[in-house]
PDB file of C-alpha atoms in Angstrom:
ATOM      1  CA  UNK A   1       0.361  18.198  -7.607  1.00 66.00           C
ATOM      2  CA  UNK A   2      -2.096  17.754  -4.298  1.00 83.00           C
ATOM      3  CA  UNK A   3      -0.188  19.887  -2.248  1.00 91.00           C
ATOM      4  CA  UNK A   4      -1.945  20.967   1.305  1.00 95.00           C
ATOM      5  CA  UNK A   5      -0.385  23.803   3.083  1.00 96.00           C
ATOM      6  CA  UNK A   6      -1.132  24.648   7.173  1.00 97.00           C
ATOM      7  CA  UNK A   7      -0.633  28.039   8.310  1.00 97.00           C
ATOM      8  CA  UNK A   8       1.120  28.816  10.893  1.00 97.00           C
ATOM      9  CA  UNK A   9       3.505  26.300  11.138  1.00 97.00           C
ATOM     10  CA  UNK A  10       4.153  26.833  14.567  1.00 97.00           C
ATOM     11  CA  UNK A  11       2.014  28.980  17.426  1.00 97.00           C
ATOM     12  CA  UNK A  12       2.927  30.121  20.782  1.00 97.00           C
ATOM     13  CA  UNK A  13      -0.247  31.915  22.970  1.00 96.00           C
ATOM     14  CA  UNK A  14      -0.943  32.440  25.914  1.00 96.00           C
ATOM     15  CA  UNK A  15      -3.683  30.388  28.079  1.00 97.00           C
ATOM     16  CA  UNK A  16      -7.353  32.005  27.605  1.00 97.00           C
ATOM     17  CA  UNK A  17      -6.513  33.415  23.942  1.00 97.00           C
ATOM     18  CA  UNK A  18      -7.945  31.425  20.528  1.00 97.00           C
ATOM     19  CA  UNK A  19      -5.659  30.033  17.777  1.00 97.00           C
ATOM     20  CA  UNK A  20      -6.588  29.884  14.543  1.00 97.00           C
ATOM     21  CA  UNK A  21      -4.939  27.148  12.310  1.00 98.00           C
ATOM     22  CA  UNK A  22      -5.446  27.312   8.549  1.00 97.00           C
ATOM     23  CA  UNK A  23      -5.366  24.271   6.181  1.00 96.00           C
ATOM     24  CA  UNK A  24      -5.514  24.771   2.160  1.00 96.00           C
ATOM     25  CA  UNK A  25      -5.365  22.448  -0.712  1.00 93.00           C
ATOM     26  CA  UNK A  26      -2.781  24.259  -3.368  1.00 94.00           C
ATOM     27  CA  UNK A  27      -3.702  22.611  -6.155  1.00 90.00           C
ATOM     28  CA  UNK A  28      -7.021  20.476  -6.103  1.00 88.00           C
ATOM     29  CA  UNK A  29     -10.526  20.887  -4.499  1.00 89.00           C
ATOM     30  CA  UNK A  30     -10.951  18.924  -1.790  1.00 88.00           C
ATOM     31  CA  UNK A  31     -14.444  17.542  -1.110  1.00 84.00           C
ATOM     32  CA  UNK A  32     -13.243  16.184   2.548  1.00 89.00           C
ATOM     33  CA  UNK A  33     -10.879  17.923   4.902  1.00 92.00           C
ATOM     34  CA  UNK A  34      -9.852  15.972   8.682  1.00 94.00           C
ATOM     35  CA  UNK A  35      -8.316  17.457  11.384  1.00 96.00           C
ATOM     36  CA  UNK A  36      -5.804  15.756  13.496  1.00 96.00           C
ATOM     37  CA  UNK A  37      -4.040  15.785  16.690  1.00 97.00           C
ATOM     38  CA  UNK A  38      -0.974  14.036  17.644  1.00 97.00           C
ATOM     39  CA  UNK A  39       0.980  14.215  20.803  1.00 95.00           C
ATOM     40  CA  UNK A  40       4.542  13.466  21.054  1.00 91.00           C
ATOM     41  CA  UNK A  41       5.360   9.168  19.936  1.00 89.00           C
ATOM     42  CA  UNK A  42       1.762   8.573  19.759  1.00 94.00           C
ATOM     43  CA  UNK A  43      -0.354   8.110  16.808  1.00 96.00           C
ATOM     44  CA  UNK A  44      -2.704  10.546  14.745  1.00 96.00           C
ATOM     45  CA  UNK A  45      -5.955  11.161  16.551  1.00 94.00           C
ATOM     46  CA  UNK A  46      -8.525  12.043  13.928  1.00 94.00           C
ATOM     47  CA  UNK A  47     -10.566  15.061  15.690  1.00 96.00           C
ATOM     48  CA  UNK A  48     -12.974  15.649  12.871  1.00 95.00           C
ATOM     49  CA  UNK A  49     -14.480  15.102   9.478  1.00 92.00           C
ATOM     50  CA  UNK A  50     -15.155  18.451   7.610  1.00 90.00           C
ATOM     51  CA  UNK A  51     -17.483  18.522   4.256  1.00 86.00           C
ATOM     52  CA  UNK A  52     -17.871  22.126   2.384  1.00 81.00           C
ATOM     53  CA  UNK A  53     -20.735  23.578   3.094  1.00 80.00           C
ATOM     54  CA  UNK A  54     -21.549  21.359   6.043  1.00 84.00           C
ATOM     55  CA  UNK A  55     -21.158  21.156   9.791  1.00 87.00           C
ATOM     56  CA  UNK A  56     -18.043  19.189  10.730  1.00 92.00           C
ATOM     57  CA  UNK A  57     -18.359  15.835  12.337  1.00 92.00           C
ATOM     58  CA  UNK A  58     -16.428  15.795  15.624  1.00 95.00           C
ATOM     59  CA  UNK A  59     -14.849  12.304  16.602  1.00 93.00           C
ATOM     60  CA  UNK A  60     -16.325  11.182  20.020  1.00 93.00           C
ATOM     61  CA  UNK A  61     -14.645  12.703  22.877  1.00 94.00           C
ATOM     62  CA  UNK A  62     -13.739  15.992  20.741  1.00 95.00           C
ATOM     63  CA  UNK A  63     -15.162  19.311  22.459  1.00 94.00           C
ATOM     64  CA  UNK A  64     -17.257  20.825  19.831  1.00 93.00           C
ATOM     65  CA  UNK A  65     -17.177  23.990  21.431  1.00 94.00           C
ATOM     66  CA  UNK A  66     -13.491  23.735  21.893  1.00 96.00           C
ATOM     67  CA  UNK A  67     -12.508  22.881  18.612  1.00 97.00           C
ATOM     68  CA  UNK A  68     -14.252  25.389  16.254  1.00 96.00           C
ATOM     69  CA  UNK A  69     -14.086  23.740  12.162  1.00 94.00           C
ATOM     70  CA  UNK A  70     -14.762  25.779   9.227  1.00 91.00           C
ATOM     71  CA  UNK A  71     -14.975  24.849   5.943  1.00 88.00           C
ATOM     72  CA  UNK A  72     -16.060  27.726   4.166  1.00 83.00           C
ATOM     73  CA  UNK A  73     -14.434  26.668   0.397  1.00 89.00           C
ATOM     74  CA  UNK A  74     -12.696  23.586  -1.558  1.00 90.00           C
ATOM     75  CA  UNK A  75      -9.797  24.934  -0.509  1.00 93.00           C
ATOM     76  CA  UNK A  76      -9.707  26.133   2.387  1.00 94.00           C
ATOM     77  CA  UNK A  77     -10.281  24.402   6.144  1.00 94.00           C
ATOM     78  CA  UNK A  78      -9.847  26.348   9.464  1.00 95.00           C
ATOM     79  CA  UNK A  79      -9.551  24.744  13.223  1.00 97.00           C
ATOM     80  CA  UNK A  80      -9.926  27.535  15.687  1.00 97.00           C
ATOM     81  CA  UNK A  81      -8.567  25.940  19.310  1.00 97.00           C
ATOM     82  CA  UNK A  82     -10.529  28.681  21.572  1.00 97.00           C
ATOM     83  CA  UNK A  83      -9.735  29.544  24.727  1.00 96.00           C
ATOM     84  CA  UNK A  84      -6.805  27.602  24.746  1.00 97.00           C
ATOM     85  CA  UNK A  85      -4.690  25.802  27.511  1.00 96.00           C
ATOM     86  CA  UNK A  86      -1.487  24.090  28.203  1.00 96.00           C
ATOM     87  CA  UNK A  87      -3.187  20.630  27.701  1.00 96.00           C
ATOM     88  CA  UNK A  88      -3.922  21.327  24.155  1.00 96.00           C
ATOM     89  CA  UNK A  89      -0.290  22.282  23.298  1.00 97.00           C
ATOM     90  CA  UNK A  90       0.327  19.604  20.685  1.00 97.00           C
ATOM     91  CA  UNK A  91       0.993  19.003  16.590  1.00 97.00           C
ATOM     92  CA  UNK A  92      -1.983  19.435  14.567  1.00 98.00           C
ATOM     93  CA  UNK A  93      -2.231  18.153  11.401  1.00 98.00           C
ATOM     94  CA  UNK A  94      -5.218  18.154   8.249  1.00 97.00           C
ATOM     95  CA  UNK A  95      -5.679  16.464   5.292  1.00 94.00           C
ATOM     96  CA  UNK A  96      -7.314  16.842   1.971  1.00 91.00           C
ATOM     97  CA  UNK A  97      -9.179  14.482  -0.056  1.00 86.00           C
ATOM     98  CA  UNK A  98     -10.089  15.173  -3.314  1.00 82.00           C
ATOM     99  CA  UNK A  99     -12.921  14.780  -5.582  1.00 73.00           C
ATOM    100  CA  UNK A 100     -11.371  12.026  -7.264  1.00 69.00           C
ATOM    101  CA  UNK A 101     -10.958  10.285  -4.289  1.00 63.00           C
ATOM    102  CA  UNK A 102     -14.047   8.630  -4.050  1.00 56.00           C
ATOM    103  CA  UNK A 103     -13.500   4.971  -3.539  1.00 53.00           C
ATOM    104  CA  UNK A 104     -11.686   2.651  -1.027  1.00 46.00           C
ATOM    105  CA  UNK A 105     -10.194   1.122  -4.066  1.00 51.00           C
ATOM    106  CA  UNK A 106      -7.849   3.744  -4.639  1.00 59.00           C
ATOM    107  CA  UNK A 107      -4.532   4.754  -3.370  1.00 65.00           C
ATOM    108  CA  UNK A 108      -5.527   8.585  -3.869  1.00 67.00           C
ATOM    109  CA  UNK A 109      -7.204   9.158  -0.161  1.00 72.00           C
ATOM    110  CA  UNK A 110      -5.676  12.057   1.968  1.00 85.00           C
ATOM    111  CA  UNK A 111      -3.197  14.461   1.187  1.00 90.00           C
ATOM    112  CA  UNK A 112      -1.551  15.802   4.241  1.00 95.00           C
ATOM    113  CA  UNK A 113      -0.192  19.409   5.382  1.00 96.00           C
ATOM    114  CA  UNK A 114       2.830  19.979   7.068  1.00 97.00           C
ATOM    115  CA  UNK A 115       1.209  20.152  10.387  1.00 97.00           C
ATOM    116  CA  UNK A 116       1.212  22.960  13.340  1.00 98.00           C
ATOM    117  CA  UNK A 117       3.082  22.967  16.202  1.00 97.00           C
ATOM    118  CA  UNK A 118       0.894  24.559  19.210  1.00 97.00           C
ATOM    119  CA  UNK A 119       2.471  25.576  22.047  1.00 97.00           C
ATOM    120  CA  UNK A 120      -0.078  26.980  24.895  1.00 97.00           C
ATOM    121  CA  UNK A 121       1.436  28.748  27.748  1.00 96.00           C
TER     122      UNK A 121
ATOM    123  CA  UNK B   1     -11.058  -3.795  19.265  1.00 61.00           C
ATOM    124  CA  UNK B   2      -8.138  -2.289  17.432  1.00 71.00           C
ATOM    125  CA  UNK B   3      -8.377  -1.828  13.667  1.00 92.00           C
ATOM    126  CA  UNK B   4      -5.051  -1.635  13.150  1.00 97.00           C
ATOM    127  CA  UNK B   5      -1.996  -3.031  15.100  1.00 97.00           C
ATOM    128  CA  UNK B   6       1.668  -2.463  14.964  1.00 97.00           C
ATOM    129  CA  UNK B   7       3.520  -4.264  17.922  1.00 96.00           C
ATOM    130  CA  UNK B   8       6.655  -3.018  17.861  1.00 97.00           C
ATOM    131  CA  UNK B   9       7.116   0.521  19.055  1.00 96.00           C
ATOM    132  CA  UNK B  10      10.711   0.806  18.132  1.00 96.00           C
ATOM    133  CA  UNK B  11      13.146  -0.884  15.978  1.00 96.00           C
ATOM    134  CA  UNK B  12      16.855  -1.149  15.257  1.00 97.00           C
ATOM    135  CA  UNK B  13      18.610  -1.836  11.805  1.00 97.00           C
ATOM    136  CA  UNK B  14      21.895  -1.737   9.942  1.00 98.00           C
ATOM    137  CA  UNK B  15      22.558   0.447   7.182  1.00 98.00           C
ATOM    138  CA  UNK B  16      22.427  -0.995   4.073  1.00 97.00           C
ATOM    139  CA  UNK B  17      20.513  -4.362   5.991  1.00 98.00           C
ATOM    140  CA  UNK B  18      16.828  -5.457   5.329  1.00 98.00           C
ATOM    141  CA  UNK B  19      13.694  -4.718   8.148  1.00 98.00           C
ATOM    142  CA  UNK B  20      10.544  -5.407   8.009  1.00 98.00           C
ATOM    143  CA  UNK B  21       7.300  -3.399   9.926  1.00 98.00           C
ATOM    144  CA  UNK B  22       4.834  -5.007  11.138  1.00 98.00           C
ATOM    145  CA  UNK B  23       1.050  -4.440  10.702  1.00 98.00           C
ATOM    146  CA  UNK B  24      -2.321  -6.438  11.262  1.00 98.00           C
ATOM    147  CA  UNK B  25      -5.926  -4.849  10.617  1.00 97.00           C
ATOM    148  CA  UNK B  26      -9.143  -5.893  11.453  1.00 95.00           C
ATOM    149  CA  UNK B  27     -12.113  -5.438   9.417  1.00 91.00           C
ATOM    150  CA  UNK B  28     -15.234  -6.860   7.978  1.00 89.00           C
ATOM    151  CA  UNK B  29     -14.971  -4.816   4.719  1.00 87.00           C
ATOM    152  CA  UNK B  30     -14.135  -6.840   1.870  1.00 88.00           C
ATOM    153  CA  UNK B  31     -13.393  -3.746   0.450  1.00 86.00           C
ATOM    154  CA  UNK B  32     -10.283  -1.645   2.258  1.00 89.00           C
ATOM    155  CA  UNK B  33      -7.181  -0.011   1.200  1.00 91.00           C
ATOM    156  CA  UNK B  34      -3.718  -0.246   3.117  1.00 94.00           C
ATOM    157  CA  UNK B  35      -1.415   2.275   3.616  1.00 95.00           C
ATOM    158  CA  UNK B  36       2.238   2.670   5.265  1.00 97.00           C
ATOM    159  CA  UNK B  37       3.437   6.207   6.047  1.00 96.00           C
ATOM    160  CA  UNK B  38       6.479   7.637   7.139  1.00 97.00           C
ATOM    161  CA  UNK B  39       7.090  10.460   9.803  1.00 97.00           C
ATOM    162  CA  UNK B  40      10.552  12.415  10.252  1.00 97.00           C
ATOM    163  CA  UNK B  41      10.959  14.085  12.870  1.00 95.00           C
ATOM    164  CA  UNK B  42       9.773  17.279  10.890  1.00 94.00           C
ATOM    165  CA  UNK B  43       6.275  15.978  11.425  1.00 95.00           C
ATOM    166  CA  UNK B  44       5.207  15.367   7.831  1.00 95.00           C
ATOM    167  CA  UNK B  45       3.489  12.539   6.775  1.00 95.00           C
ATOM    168  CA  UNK B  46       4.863  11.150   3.693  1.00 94.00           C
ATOM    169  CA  UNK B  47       2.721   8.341   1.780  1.00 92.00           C
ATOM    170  CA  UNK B  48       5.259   5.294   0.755  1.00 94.00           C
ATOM    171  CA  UNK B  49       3.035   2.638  -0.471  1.00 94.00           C
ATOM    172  CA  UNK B  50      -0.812   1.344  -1.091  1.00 93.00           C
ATOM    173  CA  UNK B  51      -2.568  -2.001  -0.936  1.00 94.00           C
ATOM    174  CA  UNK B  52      -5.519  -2.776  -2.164  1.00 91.00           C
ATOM    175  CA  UNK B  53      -7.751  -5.500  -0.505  1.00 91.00           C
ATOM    176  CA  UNK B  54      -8.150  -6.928  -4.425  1.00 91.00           C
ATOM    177  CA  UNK B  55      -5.407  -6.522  -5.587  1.00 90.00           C
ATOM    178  CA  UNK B  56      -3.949  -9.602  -6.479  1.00 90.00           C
ATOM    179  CA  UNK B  57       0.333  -8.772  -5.985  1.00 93.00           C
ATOM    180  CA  UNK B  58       2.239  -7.236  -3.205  1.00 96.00           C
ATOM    181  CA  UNK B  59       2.667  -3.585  -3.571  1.00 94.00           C
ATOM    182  CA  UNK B  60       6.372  -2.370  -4.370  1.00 96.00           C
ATOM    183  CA  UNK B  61       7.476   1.566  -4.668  1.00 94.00           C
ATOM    184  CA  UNK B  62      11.328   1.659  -4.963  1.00 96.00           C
ATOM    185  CA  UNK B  63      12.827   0.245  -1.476  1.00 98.00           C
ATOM    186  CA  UNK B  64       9.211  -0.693   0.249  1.00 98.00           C
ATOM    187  CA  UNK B  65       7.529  -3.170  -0.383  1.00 97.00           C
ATOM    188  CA  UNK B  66       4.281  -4.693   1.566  1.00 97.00           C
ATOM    189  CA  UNK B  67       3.794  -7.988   2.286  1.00 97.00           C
ATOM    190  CA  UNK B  68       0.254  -8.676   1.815  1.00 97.00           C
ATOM    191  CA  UNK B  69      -1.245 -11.268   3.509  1.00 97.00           C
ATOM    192  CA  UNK B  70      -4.878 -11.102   3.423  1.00 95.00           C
ATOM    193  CA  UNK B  71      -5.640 -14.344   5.235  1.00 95.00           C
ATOM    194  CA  UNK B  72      -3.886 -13.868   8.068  1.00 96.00           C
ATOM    195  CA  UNK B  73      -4.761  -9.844   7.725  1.00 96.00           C
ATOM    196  CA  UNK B  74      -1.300  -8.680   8.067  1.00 97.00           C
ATOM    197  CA  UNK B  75       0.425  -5.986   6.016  1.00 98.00           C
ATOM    198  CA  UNK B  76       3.930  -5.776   6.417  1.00 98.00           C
ATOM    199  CA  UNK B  77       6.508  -3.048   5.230  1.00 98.00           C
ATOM    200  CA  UNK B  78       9.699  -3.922   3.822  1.00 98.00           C
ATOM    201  CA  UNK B  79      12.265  -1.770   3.953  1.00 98.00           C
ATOM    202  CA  UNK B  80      15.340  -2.961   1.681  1.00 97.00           C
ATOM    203  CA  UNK B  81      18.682  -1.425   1.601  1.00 97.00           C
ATOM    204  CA  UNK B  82      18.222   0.507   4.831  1.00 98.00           C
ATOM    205  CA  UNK B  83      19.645   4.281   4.745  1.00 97.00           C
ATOM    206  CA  UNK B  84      20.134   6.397   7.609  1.00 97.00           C
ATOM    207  CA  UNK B  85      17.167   9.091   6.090  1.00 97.00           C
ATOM    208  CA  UNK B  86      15.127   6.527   6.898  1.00 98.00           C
ATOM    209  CA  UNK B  87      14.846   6.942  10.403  1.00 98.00           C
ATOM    210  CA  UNK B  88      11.357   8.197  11.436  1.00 98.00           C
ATOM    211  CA  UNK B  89       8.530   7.399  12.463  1.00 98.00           C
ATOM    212  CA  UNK B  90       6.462   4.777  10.409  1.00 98.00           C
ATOM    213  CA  UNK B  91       2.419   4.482  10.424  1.00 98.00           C
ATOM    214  CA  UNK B  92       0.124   1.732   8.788  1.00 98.00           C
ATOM    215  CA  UNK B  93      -3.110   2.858   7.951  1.00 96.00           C
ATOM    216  CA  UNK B  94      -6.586   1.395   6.805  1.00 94.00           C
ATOM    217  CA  UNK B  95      -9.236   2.684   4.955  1.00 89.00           C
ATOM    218  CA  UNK B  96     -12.583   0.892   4.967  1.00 81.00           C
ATOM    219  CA  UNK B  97     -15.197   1.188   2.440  1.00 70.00           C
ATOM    220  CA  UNK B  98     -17.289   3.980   1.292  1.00 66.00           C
ATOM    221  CA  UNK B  99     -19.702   4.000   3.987  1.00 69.00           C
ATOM    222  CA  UNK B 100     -16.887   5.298   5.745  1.00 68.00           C
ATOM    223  CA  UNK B 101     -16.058   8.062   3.655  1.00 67.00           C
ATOM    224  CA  UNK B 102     -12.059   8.388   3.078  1.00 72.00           C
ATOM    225  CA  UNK B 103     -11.573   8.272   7.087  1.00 85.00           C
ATOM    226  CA  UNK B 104      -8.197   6.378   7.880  1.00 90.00           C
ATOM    227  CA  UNK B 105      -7.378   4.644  10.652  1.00 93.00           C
ATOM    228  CA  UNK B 106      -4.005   4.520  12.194  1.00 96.00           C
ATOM    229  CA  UNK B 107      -1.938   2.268  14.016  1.00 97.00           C
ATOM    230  CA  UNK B 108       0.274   3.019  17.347  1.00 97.00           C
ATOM    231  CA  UNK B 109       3.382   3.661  14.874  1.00 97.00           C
ATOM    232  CA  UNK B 110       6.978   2.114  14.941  1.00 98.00           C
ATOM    233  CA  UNK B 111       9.837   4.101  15.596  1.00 97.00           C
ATOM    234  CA  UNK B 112      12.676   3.055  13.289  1.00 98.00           C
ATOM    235  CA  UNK B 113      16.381   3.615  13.597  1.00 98.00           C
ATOM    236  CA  UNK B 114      19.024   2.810  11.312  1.00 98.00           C
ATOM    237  CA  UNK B 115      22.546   2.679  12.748  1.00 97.00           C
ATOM    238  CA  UNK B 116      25.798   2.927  10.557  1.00 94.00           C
TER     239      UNK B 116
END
């Protein structure tokens, strides 16, 4: 169980065009989804917090405008990089945490996807 | 200040030989959860183990382990019986209390290759 699936795995585009990156939980509803971006050997930058049904909250430093988060369901988060450059070519990764995941006292926290490779040319 | 801190960016170790990772966190929570991860070079993040800041024994999943100690805030991972799959990527993490939601915070990583 608490699988989280990212769609597409990879993405090549052109500079100017929008990219839409899909994030699903499989097999739970997940309260919480984050969005992250990591560039090659570094860590996992956490962009932004999305709740259903609520406005995402963008990590400081995150273009709003730039970084477009939807989380229309319990299953389903979407980061739409618009009007994309070569400077956000990196991985991007979400997570899902569930409704049982409630407390810090618990190892259940944030199920990860797979990730998507961007590639902006 | 850094929440989480992991000073070596890349280690070596011999198959079949012992390492250990390690990690120090900062935080005034007395409530927090640890966590290591490991990254291939696929780019998944796969969770290997969880400490608790109450939980009174070191955490142990198979081969890890995590040396928890809370006084000096470190949280070490122990790798026994190293195999060459286990080369990747390795991330400590830290989540605070509730106020905080179910963010985590990660450290700078530790590359980690095993040589036969």
């Amino acid at each position: 169980g608490a699988v989280v699936s990212q769609h597409p795995s990879r993405v090549i585009c052109k500079s100017g065009t929008s990219v839409k990156i899909e994030c699903r939980s499989l097999d739970f509803q997940a309260t919480t989804m984050f969005w992250y971006r990591q560039f090659p050997k570094q860590s996992l930058m956490l962009m932004a917090t999305s709740n259903e049904g609520s406005k995402a909250t963008y990590e400081q430093g995150v273009e709003k405008d730039k970084f477009l988060i939807n989380h229309a369901s319990l299953t389903l988060s979407t980061l739409t990089v618009t009007s994309a450059h070569p400077e956000d070519s990196s991985f991007y990764i979400c997570s899902a945490s569930p409704r049982w995941a409630s407390g810090a006292s618990t190892q259940e926290t944030q199920y990860f996807g797979p990730g998507t490779r961007l590639l902006v040319l | 200040a850094q929440k989480i801190t992991q000073t070596q960016p890349g280690m070596f170790v011999q198959e079949k030989e012992a390492v250990t990772l390690d990690c120090t966190y900062d935080t005034s929570d007395p409530s927090y959860g640890l966590f290591w991860y490991k990254q291939p070079s696929s780019g998944e993040m796969i969770f290997l183990i969880y400490q608790g800041s109450y939980d009174q024994q070191n955490a142990t999943e198979g081969r890890y382990s995590l040396n928890f100690q809370k006084a000096r805030k470190s949280a070490n991972l122990v790798i026994s019986a190293s195999q060459l799959g286990d080369s990747a990527m390795y991330f400590c993490a830290m989540r605070e209390g509730l106020e905080y939601g179910n963010k985590l915070v990660f450290g700078a990583g530790t590359i980690l290759r095993v040589k036969s």
